[in-house]
mmCIF file of C-alpha atoms in Angstrom:
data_model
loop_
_atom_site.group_PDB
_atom_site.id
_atom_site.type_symbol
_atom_site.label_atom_id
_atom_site.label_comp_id
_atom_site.label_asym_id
_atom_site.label_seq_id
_atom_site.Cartn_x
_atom_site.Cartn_y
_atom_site.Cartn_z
ATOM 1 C CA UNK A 299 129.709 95.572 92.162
ATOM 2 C CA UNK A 300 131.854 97.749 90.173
ATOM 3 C CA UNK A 301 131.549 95.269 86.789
ATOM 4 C CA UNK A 302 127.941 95.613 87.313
ATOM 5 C CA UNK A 303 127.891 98.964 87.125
ATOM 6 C CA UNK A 304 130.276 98.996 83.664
ATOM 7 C CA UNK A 305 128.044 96.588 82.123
ATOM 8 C CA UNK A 306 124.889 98.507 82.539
ATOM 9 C CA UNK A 307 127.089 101.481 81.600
ATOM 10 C CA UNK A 308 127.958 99.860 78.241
ATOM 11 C CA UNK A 309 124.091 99.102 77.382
ATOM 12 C CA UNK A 310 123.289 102.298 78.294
ATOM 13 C CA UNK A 311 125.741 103.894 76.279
ATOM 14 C CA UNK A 312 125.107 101.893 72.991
ATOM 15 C CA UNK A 313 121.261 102.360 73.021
ATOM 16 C CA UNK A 314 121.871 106.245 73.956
ATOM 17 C CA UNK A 315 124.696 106.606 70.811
ATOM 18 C CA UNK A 316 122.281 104.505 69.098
ATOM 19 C CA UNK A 317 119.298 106.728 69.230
ATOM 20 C CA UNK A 318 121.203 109.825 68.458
ATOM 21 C CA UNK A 319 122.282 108.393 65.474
ATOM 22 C CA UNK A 320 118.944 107.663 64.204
ATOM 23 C CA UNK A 321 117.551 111.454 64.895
ATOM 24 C CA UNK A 322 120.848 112.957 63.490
ATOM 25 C CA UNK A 323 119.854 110.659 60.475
ATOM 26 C CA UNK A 324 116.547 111.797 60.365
ATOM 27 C CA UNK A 325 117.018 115.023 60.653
ATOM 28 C CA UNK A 326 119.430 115.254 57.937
ATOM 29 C CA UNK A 327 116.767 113.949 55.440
ATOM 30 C CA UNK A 328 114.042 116.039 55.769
ATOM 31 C CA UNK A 329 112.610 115.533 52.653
ATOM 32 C CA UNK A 330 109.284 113.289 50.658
ATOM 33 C CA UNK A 331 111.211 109.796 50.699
ATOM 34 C CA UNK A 332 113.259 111.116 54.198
ATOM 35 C CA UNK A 333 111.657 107.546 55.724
ATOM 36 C CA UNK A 334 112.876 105.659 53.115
ATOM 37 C CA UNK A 335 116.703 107.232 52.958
ATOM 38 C CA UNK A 336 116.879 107.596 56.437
ATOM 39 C CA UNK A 337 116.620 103.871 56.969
ATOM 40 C CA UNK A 338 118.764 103.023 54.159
ATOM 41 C CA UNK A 339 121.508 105.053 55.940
ATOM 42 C CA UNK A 340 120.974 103.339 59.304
ATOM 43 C CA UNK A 341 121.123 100.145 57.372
ATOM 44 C CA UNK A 342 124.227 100.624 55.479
ATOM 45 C CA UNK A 343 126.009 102.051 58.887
ATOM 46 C CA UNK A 344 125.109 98.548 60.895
ATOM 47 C CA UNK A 345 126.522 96.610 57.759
ATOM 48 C CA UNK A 346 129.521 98.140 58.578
ATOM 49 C CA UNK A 347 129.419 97.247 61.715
ATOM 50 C CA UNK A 348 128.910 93.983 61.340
ATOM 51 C CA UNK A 349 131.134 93.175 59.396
ATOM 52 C CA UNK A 350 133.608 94.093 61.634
ATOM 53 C CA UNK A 351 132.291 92.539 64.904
ATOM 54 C CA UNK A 352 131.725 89.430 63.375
ATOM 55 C CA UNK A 353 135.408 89.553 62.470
ATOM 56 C CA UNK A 354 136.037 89.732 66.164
ATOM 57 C CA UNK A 355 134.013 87.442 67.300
ATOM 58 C CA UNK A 356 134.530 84.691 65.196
ATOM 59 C CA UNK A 357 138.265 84.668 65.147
ATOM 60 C CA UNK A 358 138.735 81.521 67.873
ATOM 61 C CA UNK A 359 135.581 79.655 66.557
ATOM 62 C CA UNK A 360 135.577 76.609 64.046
ATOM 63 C CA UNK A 361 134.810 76.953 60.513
ATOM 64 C CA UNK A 362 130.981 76.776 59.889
ATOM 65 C CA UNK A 363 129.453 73.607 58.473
ATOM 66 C CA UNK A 364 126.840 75.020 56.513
ATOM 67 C CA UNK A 365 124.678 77.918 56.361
ATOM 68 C CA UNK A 366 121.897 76.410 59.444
ATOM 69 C CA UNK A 367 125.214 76.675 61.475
ATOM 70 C CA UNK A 368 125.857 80.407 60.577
ATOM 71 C CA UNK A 369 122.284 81.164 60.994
ATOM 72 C CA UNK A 370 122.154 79.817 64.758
ATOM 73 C CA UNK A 371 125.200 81.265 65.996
ATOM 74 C CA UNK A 372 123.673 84.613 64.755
ATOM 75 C CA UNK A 373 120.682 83.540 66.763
ATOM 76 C CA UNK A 374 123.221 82.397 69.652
ATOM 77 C CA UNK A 375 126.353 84.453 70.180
ATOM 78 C CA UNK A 376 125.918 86.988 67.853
ATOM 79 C CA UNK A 377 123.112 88.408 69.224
ATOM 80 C CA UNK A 378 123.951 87.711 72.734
ATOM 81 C CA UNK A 379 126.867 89.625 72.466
ATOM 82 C CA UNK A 380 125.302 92.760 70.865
ATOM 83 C CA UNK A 381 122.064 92.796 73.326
ATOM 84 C CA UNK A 382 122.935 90.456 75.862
ATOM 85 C CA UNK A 383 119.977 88.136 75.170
ATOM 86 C CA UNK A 384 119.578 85.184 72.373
ATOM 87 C CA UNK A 385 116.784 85.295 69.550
ATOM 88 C CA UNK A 386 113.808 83.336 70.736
ATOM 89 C CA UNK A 387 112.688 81.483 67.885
ATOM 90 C CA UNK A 388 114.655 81.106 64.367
ATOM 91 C CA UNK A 389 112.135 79.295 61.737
ATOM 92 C CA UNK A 390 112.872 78.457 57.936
ATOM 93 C CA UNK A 391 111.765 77.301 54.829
ATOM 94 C CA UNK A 392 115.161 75.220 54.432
ATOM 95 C CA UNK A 393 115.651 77.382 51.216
ATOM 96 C CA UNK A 394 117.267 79.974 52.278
ATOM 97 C CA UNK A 395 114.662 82.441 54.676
ATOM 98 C CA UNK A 396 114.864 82.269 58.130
ATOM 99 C CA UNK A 397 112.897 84.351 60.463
ATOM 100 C CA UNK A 398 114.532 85.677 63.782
ATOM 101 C CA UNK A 399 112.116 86.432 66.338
ATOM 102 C CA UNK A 400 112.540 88.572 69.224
ATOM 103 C CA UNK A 401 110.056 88.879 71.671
ATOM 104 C CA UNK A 402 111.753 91.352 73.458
ATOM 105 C CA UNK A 403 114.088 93.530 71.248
ATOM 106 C CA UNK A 404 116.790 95.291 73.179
ATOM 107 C CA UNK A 405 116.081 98.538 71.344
ATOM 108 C CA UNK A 406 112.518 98.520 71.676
ATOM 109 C CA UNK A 407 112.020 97.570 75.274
ATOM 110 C CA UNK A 408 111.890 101.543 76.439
ATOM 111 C CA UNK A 409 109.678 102.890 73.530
ATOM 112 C CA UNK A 410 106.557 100.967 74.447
ATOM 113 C CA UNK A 411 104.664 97.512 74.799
ATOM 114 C CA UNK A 412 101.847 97.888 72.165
ATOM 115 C CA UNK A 413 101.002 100.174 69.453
ATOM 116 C CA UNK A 414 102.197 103.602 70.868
ATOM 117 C CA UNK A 415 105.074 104.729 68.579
ATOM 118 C CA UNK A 416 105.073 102.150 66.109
ATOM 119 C CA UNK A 417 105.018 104.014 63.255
ATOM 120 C CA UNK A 418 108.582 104.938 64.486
ATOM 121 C CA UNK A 419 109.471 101.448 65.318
ATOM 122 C CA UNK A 420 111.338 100.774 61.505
ATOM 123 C CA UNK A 421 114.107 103.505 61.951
ATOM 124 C CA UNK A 422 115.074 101.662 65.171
ATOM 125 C CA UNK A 423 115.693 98.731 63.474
ATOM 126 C CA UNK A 424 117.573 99.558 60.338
ATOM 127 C CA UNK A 425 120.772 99.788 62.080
ATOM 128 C CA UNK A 426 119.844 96.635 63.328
ATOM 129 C CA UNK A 427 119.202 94.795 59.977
ATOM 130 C CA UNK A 428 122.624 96.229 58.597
ATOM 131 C CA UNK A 429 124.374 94.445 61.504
ATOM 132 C CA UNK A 430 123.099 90.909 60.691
ATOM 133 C CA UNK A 431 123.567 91.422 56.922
ATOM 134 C CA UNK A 432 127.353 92.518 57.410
ATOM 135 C CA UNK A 433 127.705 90.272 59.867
ATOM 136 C CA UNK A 434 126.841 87.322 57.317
ATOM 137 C CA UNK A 435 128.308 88.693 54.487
ATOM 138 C CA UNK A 436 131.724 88.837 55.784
ATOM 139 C CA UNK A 437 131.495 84.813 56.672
ATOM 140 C CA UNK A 438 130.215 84.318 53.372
ATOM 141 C CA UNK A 439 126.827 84.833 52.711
ATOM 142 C CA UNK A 440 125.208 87.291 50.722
ATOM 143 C CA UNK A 441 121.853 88.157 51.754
ATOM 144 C CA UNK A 442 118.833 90.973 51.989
ATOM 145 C CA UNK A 443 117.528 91.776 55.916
ATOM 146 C CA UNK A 444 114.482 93.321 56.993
ATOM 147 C CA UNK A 445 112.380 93.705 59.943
ATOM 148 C CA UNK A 446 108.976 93.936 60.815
ATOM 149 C CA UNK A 447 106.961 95.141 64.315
ATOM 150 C CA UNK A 448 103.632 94.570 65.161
ATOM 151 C CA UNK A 449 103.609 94.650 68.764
ATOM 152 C CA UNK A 450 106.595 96.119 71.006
ATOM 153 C CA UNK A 451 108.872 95.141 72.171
ATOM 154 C CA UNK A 452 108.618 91.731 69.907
ATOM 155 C CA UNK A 453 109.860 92.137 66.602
ATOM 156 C CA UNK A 454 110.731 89.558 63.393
ATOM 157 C CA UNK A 455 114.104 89.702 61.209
ATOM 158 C CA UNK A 456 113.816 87.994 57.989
ATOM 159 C CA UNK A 457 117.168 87.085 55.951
ATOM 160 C CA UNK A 458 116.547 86.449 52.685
ATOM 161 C CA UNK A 459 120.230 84.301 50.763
ATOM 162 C CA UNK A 460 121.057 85.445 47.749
ATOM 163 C CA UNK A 461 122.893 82.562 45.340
ATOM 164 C CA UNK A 462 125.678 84.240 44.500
ATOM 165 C CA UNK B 192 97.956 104.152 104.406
ATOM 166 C CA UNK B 193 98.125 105.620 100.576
ATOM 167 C CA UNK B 194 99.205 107.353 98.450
ATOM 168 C CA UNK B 195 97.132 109.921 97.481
ATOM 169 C CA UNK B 196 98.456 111.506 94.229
ATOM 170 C CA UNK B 197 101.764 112.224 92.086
ATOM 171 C CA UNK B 198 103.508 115.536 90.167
ATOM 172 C CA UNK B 199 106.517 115.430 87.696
ATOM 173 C CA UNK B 200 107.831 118.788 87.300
ATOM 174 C CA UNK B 201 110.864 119.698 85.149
ATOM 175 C CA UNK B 202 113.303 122.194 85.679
ATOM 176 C CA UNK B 203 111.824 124.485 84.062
ATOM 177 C CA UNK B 204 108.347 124.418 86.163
ATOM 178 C CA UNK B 205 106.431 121.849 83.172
ATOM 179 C CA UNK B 206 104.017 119.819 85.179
ATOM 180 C CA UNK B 207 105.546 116.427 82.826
ATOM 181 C CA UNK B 208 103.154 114.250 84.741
ATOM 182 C CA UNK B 209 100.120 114.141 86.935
ATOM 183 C CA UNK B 210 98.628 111.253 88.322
ATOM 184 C CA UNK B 211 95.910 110.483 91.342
ATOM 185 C CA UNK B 212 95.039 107.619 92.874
ATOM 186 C CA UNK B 213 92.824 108.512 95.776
ATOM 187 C CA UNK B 214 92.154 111.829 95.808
ATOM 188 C CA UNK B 215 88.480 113.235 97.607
ATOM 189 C CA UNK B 216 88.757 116.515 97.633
ATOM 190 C CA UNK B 217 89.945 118.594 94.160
ATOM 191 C CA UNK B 218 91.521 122.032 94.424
ATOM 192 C CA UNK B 219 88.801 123.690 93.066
ATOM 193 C CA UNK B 220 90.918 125.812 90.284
ATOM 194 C CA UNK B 221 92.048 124.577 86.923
ATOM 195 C CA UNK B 222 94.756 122.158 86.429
ATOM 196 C CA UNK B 223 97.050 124.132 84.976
ATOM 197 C CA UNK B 224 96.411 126.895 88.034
ATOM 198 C CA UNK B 225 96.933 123.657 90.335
ATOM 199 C CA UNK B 226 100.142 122.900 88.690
ATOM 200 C CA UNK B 227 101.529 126.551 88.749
ATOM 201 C CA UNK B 228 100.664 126.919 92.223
ATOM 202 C CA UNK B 229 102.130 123.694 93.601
ATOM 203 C CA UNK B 230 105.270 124.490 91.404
ATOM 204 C CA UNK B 231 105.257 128.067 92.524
ATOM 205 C CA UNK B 232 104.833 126.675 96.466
ATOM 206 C CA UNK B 233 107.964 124.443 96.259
ATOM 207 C CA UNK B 234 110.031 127.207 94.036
ATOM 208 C CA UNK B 235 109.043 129.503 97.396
ATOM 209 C CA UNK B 236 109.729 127.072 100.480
ATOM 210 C CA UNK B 237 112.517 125.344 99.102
ATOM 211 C CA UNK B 238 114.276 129.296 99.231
ATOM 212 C CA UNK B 239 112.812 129.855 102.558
ATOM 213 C CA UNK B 240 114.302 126.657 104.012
ATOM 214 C CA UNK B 241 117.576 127.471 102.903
ATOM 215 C CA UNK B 242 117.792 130.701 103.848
ATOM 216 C CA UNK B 243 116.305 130.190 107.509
ATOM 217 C CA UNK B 244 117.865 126.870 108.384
ATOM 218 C CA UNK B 245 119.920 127.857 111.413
ATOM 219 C CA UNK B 246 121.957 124.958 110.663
ATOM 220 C CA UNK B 247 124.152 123.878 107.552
ATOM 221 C CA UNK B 248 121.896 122.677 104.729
ATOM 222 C CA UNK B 249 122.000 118.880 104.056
ATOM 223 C CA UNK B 250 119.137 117.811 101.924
ATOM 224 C CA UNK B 251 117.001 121.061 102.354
ATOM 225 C CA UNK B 252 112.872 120.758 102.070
ATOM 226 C CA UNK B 253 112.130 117.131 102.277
ATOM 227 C CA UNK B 254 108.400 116.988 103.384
ATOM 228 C CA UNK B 255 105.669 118.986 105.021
ATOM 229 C CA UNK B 256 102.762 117.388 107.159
ATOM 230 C CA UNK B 257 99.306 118.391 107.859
ATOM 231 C CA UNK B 258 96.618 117.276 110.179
ATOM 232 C CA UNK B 259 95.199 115.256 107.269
ATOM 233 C CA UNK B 260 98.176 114.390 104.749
ATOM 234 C CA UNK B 261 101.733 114.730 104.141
ATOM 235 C CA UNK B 262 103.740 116.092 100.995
ATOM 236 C CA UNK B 263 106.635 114.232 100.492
ATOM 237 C CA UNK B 264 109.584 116.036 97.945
ATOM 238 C CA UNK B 265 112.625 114.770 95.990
ATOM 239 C CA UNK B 266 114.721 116.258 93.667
ATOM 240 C CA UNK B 267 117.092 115.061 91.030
ATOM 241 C CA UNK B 268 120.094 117.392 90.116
ATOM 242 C CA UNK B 269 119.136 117.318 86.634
ATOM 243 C CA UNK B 270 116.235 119.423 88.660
ATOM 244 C CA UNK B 271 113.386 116.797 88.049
ATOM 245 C CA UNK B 272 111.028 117.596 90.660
ATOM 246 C CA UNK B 273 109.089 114.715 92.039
ATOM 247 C CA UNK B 274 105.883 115.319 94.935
ATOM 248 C CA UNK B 275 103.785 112.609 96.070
ATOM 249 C CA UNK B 276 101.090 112.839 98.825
ATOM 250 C CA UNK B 277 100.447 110.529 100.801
ATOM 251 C CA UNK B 278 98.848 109.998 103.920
ATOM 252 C CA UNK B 279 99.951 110.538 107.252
ATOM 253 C CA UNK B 280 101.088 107.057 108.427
ATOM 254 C CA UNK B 281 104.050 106.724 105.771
ATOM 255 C CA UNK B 282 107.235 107.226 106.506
ATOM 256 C CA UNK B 283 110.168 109.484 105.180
ATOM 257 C CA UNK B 284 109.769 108.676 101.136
ATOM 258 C CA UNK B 285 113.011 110.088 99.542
ATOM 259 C CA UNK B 286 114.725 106.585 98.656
ATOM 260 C CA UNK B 287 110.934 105.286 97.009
ATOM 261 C CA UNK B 288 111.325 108.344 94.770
ATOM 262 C CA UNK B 289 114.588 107.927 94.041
ATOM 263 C CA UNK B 290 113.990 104.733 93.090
ATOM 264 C CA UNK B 291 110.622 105.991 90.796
ATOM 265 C CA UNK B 292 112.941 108.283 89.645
ATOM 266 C CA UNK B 293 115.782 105.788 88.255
ATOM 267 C CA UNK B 294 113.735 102.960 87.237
ATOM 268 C CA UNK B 295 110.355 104.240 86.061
ATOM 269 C CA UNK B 296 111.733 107.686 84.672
ATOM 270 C CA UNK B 297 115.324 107.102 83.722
ATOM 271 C CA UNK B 298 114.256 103.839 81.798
ATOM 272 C CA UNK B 299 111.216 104.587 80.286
ATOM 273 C CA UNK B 300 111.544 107.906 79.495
ATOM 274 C CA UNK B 301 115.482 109.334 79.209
ATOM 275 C CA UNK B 302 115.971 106.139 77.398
ATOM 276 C CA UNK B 303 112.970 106.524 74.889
ATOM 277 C CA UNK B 304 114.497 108.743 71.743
ATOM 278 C CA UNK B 305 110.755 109.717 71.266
ATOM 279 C CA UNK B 306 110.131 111.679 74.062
ATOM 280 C CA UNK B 307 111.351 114.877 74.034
ATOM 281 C CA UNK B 308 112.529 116.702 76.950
ATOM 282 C CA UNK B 309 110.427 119.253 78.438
ATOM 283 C CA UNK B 310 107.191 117.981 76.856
ATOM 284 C CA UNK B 311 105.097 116.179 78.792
ATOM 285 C CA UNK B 312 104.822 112.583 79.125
ATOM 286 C CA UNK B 313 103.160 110.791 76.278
ATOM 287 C CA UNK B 314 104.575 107.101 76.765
ATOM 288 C CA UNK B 315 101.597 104.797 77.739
ATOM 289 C CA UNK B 316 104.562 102.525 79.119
ATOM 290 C CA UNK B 317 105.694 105.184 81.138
ATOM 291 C CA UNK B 318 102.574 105.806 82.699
ATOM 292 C CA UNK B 319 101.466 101.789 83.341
ATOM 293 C CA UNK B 320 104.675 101.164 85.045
ATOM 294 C CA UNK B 321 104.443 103.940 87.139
ATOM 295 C CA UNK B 322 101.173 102.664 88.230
ATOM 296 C CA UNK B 323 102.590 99.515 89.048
ATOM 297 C CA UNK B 324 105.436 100.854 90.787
ATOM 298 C CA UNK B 325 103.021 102.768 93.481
ATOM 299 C CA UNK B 326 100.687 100.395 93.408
ATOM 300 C CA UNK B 327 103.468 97.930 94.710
ATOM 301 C CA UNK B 328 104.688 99.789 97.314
ATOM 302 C CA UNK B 329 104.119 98.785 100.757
ATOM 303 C CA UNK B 330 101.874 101.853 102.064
ATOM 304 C CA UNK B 331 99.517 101.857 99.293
ATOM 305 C CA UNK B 332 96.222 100.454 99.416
ATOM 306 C CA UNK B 333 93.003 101.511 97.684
ATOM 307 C CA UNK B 334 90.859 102.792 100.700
ATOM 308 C CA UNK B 335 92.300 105.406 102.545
ATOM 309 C CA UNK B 336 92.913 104.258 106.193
#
């Protein structure tokens, strides 16, 4: 009973830290492009991140063989570890874009099912977009991230490789 | 058995949420009058139980019942104020709104950054779950027994 209660603690206390963030960010850009900067900021704070979890939680598994193989244990671990669920569907073009899909994003879930708030939805997935792209870049791979809503809480991450 | 109809009132005395199910007779002022007076009712009785209990105060005003309905009452100590009505065959209702209170309000609306606090209620999933949730309960049924 009493790990139950930490783990719901922990979930509770990310997505509550989480949200702050993104209105202290906001707030601090009130300005014409203040969408635009705002999410950069978020973004650039989960690359961060992500480069150091994926430090951590990589460091007792095998070397990847080949960039499918870092792709799915984003899909897998990765993202079970950050929101305790794994993507639902990973598709690509086998030249370097792979879409994650989430049908029902972690950070989304309380906001709304449906079109109420979307216009908000972005900001709450900046963050989110940093995380993957630190989290690759730090095993190797360079790449852009960005997400897209159209219905809550389901949302699609698309990682774009860069050739270095 | 049913429930007849729902308030949300903040500390402050913001009616956050209204919502009726199977009401047939209105109050016959405005809402906002409705709201004020309900508000103003509990503010007033809650004092008077404490005061005139001629024991030590447990849980203080929990419900009133008349002829017709009964007014059940729970309150957070964050000083959410929830009242449902319901009719007379239900029992005591404190743990069903402490329930509504931690799962339909705690989740979908403490957790969502876009609702503000003391405003009311905007979120459309707020309000469908909390639909569900009384809709599910065991006393509730359409027609009024």
């Amino acid at each position: 009973p009493s790990v139950f209660i930490a783990d719901m603690a922990d979930e509770a206390l990310f997505q509550f830290l989480h949200n702050e963030v993104i209105q202290y960010v906001n707030s601090a850009e009130s300005g014409e492009t203040e969408n635009g900067r705002c999410v950069s900021k978020l973004e650039n704070m989960g690359f961060r991140v992500g480069q150091g979890l994926i430090e951590r939680f990589t460091k007792d598994t095998a070397r990847f063989k080949d960039e499918l193989d870092i792709m799915k244990f984003i899909c897998k671990d990765f993202w079970t570890c950050v929101f305790k669920k794994q993507i639902d569907n990973l598709r690509t073009n086998h030249q370097g874009i792979y879409v994650l899909q989430d049908n029902k994003f972690r950070l989304l879930t309380q906001l709304s099912t449906g079109k109420q708030y979307l216009e908000h939805a972005p900001k709450y997935l900046a963050f989110t977009c940093g995380l993957v792209r630190g989290g690759l870049s730090n095993l190797g791979v360079k790449s852009i991230v960005t997400a897209e809503v159209s219905v809550m809480p389901a949302c699609k991450f698309q990682v774009m490789i860069q050739k270095m | 058995m049913t429930v007849h109809n729902l308030y949300i009132f903040d500390r402050n005395g913001t009616c956050l949420h209204y919502s009726e199910w199977n009401r047939k007779k209105q109050a016959g002022i405005s809402k906002e009058e409705e709201f004020k007076l309900m508000y103003g009712m509990l503010f007033s009785i809650r004092s008077f139980v404490s005061k005139m209990s001629p024991l030590d105060m447990k849980d203080g005003f929990i419900a009133f019942q008349t002829s017709r309905y009964k007014l059940h009452y729970y309150e957070t100590p964050t000083g959410i104020k929830l009242v449902m009505n319901t009719d007379l065959g239900v029992p005591n209702c404190r743990d069903i709104l402490h329930q509504l209170y931690s799962t339909v309000y705690v989740e979908y609306i403490v957790k969502n950054p876009l609702c503000m606090l003391g405003e009311t209620l905007q979120s459309e999933l707020f309000s469908s779950r909390l639909d569900s949730f009384i809709r599910a309960l065991p006393f509730f049924s359409v027609r009024a027994a």
